[in-house]
XYZ file of C-alpha atoms in Angstrom:
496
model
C 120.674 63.146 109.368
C 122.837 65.925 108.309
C 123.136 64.989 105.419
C 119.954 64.647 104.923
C 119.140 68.116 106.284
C 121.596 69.727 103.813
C 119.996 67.611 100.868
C 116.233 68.860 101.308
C 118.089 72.538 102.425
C 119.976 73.148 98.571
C 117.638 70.864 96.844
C 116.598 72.820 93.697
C 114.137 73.202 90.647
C 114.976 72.269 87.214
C 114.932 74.885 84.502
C 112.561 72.231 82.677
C 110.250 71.624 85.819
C 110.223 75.577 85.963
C 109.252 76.070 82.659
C 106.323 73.067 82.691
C 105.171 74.338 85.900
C 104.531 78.140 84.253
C 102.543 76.713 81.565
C 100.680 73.640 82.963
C 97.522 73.475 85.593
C 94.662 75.722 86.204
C 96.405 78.072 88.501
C 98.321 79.452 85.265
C 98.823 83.476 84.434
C 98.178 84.788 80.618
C 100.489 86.448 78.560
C 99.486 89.903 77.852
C 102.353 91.830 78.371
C 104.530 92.973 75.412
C 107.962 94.797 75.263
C 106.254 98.436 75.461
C 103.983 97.225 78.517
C 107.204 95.634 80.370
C 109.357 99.069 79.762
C 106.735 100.860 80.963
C 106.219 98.980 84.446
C 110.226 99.827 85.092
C 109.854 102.981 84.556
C 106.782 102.988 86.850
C 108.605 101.469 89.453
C 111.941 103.507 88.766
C 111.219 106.937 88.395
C 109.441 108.571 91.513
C 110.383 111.203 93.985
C 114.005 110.341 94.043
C 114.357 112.323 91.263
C 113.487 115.180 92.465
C 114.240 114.968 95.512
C 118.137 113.158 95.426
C 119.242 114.920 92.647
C 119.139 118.592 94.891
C 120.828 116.488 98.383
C 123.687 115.387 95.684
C 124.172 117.724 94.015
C 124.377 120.248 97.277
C 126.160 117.722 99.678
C 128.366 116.144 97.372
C 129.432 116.054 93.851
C 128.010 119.375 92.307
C 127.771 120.082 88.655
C 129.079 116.477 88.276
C 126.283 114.627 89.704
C 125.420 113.921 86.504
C 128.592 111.773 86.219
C 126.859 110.193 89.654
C 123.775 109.228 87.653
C 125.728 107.874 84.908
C 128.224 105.842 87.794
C 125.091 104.789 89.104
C 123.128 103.632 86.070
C 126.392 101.403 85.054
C 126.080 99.846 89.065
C 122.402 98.632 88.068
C 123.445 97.909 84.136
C 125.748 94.434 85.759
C 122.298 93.347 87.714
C 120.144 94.374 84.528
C 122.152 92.595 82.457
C 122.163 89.307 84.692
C 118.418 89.608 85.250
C 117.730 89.793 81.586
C 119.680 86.479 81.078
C 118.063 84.234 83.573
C 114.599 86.095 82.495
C 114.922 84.722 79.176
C 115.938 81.180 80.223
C 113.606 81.326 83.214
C 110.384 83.208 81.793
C 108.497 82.527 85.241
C 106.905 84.827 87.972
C 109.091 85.464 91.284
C 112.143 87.135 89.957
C 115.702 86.378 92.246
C 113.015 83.924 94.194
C 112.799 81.646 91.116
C 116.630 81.870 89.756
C 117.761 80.930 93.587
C 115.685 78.091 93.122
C 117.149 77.088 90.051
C 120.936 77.812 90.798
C 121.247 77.843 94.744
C 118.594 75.727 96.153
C 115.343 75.694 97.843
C 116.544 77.503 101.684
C 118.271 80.593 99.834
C 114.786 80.829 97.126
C 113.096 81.142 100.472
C 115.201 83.645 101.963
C 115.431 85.592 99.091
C 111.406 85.464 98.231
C 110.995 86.088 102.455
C 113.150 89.021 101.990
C 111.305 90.092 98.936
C 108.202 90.690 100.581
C 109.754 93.054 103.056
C 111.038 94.729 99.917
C 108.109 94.960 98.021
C 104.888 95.388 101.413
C 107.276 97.947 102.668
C 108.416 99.562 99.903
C 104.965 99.652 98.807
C 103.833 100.835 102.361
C 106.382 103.870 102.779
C 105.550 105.143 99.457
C 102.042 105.398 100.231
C 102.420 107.645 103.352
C 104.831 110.128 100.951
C 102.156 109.615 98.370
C 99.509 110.612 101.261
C 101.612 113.731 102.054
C 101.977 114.777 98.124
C 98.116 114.789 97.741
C 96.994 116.675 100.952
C 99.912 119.419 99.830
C 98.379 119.368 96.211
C 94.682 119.343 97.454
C 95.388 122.525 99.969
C 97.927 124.724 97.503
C 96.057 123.707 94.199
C 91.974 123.438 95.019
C 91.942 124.775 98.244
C 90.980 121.578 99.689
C 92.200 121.263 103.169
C 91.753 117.784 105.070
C 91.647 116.846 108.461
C 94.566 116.123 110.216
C 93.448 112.873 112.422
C 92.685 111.144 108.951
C 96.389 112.112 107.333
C 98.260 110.833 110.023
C 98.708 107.570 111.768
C 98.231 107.192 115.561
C 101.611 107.378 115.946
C 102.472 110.737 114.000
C 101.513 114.010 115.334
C 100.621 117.381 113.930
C 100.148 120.925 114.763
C 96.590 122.726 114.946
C 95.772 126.307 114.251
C 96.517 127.416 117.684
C 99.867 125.862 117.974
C 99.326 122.792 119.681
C 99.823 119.058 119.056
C 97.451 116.328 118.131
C 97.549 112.691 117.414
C 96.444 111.349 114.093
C 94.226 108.627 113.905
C 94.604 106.985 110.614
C 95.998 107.747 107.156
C 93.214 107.583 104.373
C 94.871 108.977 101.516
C 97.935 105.655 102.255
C 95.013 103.564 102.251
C 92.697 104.270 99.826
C 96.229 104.142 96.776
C 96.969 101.038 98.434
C 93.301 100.077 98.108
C 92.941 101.708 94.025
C 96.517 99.889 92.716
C 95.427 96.524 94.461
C 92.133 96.514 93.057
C 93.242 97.457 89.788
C 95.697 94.093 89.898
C 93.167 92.077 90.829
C 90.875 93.131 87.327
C 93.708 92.314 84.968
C 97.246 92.068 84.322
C 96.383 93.941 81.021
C 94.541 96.835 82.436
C 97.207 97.046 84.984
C 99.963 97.779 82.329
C 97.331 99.857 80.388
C 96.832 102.302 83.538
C 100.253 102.152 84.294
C 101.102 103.203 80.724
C 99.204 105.783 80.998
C 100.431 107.358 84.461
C 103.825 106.606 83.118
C 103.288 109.157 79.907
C 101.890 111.652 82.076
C 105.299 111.864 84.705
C 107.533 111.315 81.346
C 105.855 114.590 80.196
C 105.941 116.199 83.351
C 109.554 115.830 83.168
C 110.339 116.745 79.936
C 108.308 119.913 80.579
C 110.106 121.072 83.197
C 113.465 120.072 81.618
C 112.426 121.893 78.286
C 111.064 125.487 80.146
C 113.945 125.342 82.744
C 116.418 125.391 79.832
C 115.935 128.302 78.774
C 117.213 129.769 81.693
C 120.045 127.839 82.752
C 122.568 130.036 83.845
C 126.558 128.818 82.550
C 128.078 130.194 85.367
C 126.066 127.989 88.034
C 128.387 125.510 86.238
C 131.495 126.244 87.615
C 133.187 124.428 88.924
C 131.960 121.718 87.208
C 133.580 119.351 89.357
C 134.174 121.398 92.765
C 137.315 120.704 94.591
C 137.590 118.542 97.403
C 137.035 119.940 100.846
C 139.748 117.221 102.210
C 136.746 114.916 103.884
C 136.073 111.967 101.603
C 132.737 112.518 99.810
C 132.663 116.122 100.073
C 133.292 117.265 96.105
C 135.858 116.228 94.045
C 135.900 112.175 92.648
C 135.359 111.221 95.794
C 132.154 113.362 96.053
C 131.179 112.177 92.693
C 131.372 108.311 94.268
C 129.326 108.996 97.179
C 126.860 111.165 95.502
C 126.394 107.737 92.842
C 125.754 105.757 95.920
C 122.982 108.303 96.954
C 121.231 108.525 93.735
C 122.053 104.812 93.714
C 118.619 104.254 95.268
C 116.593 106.175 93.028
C 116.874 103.703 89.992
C 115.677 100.551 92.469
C 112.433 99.202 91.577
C 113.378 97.666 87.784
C 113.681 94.398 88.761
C 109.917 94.516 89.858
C 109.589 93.427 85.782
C 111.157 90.473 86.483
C 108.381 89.322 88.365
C 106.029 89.582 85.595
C 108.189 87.271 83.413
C 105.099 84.758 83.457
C 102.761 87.267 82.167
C 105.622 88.748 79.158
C 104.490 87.585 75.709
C 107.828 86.105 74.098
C 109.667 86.757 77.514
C 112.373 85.409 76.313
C 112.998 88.732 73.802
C 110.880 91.068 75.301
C 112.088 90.823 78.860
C 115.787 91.876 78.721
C 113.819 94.773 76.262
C 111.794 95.649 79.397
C 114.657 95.610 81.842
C 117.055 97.105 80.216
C 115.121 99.423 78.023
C 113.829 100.919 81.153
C 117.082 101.345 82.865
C 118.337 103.333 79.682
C 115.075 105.351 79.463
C 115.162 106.861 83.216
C 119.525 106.961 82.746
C 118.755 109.370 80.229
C 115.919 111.640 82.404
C 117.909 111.487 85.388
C 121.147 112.745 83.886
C 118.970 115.223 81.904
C 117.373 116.956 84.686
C 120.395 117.130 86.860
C 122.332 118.312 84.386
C 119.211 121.301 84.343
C 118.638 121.599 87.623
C 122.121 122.376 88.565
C 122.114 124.843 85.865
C 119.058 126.468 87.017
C 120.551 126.909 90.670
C 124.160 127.220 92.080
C 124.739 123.775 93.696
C 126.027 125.438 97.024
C 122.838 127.009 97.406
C 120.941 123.895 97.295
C 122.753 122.790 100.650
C 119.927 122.514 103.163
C 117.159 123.298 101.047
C 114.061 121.025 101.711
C 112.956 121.460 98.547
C 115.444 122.382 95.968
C 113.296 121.572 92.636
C 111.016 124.176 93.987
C 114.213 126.640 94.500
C 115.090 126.052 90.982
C 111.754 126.572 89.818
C 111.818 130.365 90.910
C 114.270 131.151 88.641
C 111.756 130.528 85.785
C 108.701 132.880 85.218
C 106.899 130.457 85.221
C 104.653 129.628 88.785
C 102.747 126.833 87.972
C 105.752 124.649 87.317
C 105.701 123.857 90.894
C 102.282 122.756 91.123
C 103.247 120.661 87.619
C 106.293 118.792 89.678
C 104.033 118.011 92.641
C 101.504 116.767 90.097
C 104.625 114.893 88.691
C 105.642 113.308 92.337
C 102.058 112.207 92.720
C 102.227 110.306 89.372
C 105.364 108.829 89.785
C 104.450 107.653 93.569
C 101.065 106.242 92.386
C 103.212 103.338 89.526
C 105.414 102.736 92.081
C 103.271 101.447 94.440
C 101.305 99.495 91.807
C 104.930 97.967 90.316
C 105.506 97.001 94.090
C 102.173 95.529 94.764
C 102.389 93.598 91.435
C 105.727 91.931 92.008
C 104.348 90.963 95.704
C 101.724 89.041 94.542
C 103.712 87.394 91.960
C 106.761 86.642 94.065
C 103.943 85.444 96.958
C 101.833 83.374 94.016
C 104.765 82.184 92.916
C 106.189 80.319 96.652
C 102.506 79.494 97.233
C 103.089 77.307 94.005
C 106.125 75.631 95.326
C 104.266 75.305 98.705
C 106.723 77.015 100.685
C 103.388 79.083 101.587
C 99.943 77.871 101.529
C 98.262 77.085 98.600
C 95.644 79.585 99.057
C 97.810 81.948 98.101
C 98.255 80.722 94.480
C 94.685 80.416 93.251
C 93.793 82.589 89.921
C 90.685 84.378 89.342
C 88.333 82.479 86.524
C 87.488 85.114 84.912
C 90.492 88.035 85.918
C 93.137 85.558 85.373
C 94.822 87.015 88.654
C 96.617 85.681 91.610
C 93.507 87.963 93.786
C 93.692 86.267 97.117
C 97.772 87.405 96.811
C 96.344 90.654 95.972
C 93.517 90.574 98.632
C 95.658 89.902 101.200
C 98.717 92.420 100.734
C 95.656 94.950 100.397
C 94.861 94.795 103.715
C 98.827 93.842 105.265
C 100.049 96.727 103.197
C 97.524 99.405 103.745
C 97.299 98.466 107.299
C 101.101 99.764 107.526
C 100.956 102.774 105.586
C 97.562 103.920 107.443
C 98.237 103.096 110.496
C 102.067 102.889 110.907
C 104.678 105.222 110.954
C 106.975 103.552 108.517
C 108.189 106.315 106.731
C 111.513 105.900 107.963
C 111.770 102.302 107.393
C 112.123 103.122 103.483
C 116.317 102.114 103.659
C 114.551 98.407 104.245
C 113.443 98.536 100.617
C 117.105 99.367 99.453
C 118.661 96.972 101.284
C 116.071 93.980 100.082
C 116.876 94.922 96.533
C 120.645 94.769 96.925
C 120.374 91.405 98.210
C 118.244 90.255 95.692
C 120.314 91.903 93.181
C 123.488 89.852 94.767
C 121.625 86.953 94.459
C 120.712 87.066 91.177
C 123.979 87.742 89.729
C 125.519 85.024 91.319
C 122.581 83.150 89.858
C 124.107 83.861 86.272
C 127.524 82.429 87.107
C 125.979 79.078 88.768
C 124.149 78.423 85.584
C 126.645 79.303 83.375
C 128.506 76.829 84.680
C 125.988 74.003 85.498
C 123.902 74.222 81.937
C 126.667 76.112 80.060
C 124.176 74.558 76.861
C 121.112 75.744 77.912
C 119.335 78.072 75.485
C 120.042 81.705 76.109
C 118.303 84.244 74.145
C 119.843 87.054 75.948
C 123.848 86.437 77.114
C 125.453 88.504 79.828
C 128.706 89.758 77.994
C 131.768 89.287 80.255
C 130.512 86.473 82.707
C 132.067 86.277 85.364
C 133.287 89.685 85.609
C 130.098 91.282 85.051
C 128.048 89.650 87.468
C 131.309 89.759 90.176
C 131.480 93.657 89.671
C 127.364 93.486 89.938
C 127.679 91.871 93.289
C 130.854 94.330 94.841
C 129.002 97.414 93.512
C 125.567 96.202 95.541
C 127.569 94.709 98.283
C 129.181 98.286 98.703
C 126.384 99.747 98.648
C 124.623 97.614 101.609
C 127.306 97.829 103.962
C 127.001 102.068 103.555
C 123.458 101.723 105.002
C 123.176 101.868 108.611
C 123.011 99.688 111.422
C 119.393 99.804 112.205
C 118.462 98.791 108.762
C 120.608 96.009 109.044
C 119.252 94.766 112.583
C 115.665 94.603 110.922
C 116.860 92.597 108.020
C 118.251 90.488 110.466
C 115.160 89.960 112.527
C 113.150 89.808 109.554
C 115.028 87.014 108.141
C 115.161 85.178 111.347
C 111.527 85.090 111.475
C 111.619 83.675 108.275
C 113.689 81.066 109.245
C 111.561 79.969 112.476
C 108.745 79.461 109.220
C 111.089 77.603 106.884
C 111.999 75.304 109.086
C 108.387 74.957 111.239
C 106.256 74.738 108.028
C 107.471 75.618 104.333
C 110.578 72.740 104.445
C 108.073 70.281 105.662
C 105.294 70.882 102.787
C 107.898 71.559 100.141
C 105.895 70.438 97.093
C 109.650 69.139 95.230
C 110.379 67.457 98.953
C 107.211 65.812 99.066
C 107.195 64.688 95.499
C 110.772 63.508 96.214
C 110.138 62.014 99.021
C 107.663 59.790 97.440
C 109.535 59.060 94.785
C 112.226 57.517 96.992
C 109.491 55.237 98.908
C 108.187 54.059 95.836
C 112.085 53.158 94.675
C 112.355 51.219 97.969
């Protein structure tokens, strides 16, 4: 019986059933999506308020000057799980990302574990961002048009807020959450390509909002504000000096998550097997480069040491330059960046949901595709409401350290995926190769492994009970209406 248990527990999907499965049946997503479409939903999902909000707490807290060695530290960290997602994208050009490749390398129970913790990465993720979104648009509303909005419908029930005569009031739900949630779910449901043509389009407008304020602010960097470049160590580990420079990389860590969110739109990538790694890593190299480029101003523009406890430190820097409306231009900038993150999340949690409904490891509900949009909608339909129920209604703000710690794992996963295979179908076809295997993917899963055991201990005790509920699912419904157990399971009765 154990045996038995452990059988149906690591049994896993061929790279050839994967592969026939993507391209056979009515429930099949077209490919639209080319190299330019696929860079520009990483970036979408990469670049959003961390940058101008991580770069100042860095910078001030821990590395100075030299953050923009962090950034660079940090881009490398995420380079070892590009690189292995680009390899088993190519060989496995199917929707689910780390879901799919543990089903091909490490069995069926750690696919669902990974795709169950997937969808707290991506609802939540998704979720949280709205509610900072939400915040971003009320502040740009009042300072910009005047437009002030009422205060029970920008806050949850749970949140509270302060009236004109000083006292406190409960919200009662959080429009501005729902109604993105609401815009970026509908607008997946029309089309895959008029998705990546909106997102496209978003993503130009924050690239140029960036540029902008790295090309006025410039001008008036100051060279002194750069030394030290590398300020010495205060003798507490992560307080300046290399040490500072580590910790600050696992801060800003966190602001290139999100680029593995392409991944899950491998079955939607025309020639995935080229243009994939050219969306996953292309994207990593385009926001390396803006990252590094606006620390590198933004330290100039300010002292780092007077950055330390500033809310809003972009802002801060901003005064230096004569130049007011810069400020309203970043917020504009956050608002962008916010609004293609949360559609990059609410794509890959369809996908990664169509995907297990496929497998039946969910119901097959889940997995039906529009006639006419081509879309998984009911996947779409359904995280619509889940997901905007959070953000509106929850206060989940704080919960955004779940996201991080669902993509490390994933990221864990996956390179470990690329050493399985590598060693298990050493022949298969591999239009993109992982250079180094297996001390790429090893120093992929330390750097990500490091990084999860700095988060705290409440994150981890809701991973933990997230996962467990998982498991009371696995093994009261998905294991039983596996569709690879089933169909084995038949074949063995029909052997006998």
């Amino acid at each position: 019986m154990a045996a038995g248990l452990a059988s149906d527990l690591f049994r896993i999907k061929t790279l050839e059933r994967l592969r026939s499965d993507a391209e056979d049946g009515e429930n099949k997503l077209e490919r639209h999506l080319g190299p330019w479409s696929l860079i520009g939903l990483g970036i979408g999902a990469v670049i959003g308020a961390g940058l101008f909000s991580l770069t100042g707490i860095a910078a001030a807290e821990h590395a100075g000057p030299a953050v923009v060695i962090s950034f660079a530290i940090a881009a490398i960290g995420c380079a070892f799980a590009g690189m292995c997602y680009s390899e088993l994208a190519g060989m496995i050009p199917v929707a689910g990302s780390a879901y799919t490749y543990a089903y091909a390398t490490m069995g069926e129970f750690i696919a669902w574990i990974i795709g169950w913790d997937l969808v707290l990465e991506y609802a939540v993720g998704a979720a949280t961002v709205s509610v900072s979104w939400s915040r971003y648009v009320t502040r740009f509303l009042h300072d910009t048009l005047g437009i002030t909005l009422p205060g029970t419908l920008v806050h949850s029930p749970f949140e509270t807020y302060q009236l004109a005569d000083g006292t406190m009031a409960h919200g009662l739900v959080n429009l501005p959450a729902i109604f993105i949630i609401v815009a970026a779910s509908a607008l997946l449901m029309i089309g895959i390509r008029e998705s990546a043509r909106v997102n496209g389009v978003v993503v130009l407008v924050k690239i140029v909002v960036v540029l902008t304020v790295i090309g006025v602010g410039l001008f008036y960097v100051k060279a002194q504000n750069y030394d030290p470049f590398l300020p010495a160590n205060t003798g507490n580990f992560g307080e300046y000096g290399w040490s500072g420079v580590m910790r600050a990389a696992g801060v800003v860590f966190f602001a290139y998550v999100g680029f593995d969110a392409v991944s899950t739109a491998a079955q939607e990538a025309k020639n995935p097997q080229r243009n994939m790694m050219i969306g996953i890593l292309g994207s990593l190299f385009i926001c390396t480069i803006l990252y590094i480029a606006f620390a590198g101003v933004l330290t100039g523009l300010v002292h780092y040491d007077a950055m330390k406890g500033d809310a809003a430190p972009v802002n801060t820097a901003i005064a230096q330059t004569p130049f007011p409306w810069l400020k309203g231009l970043v917020t504009f900038g956050v608002i962008c960046g916010f609004s293609t993150v949360i559609l990059v999340l609410l794509l890959g949690q369809s996908r990664v949901f169509y995907t297990m409904s496929q497998d039946r490891l969910l119901p097959g509900f889940f997995s039906a595709i529009h006639p006419t949009w081509k879309t998984p909608y009911r996947s779409n339909l359904f995280f619509m409401v889940f997901t905007s129920a959070l953000g509106g209604f929850l206060p989940i703000s704080q919960l955004g350290h779940m996201t991080s710690i669902g993509t490390l794992l994933a990221f864990i996963l996956v390179c470990i995926g690329v050493v399985i295979l590598r060693r298990t179908q050493p022949d298969a076809p591999r239009a993109y190769r992982t250079p180094l295997v297996p001390l790429v993917p090893i120093l992929g899963v330390l750097s990500c492994a490091a990084m999860m055991v700095s988060l705290d201990g409440e994150t981890w005790l809701r991973l933990i009970i997230w996962l467990a509920i998982g498991l009371i699912i696995y093994f009261a419904w998905s294991r039983r209406h596996s569709r690879i157990g089933r169909e084995e399971g038949a074949g063995a009765t029909t052997a006998l």
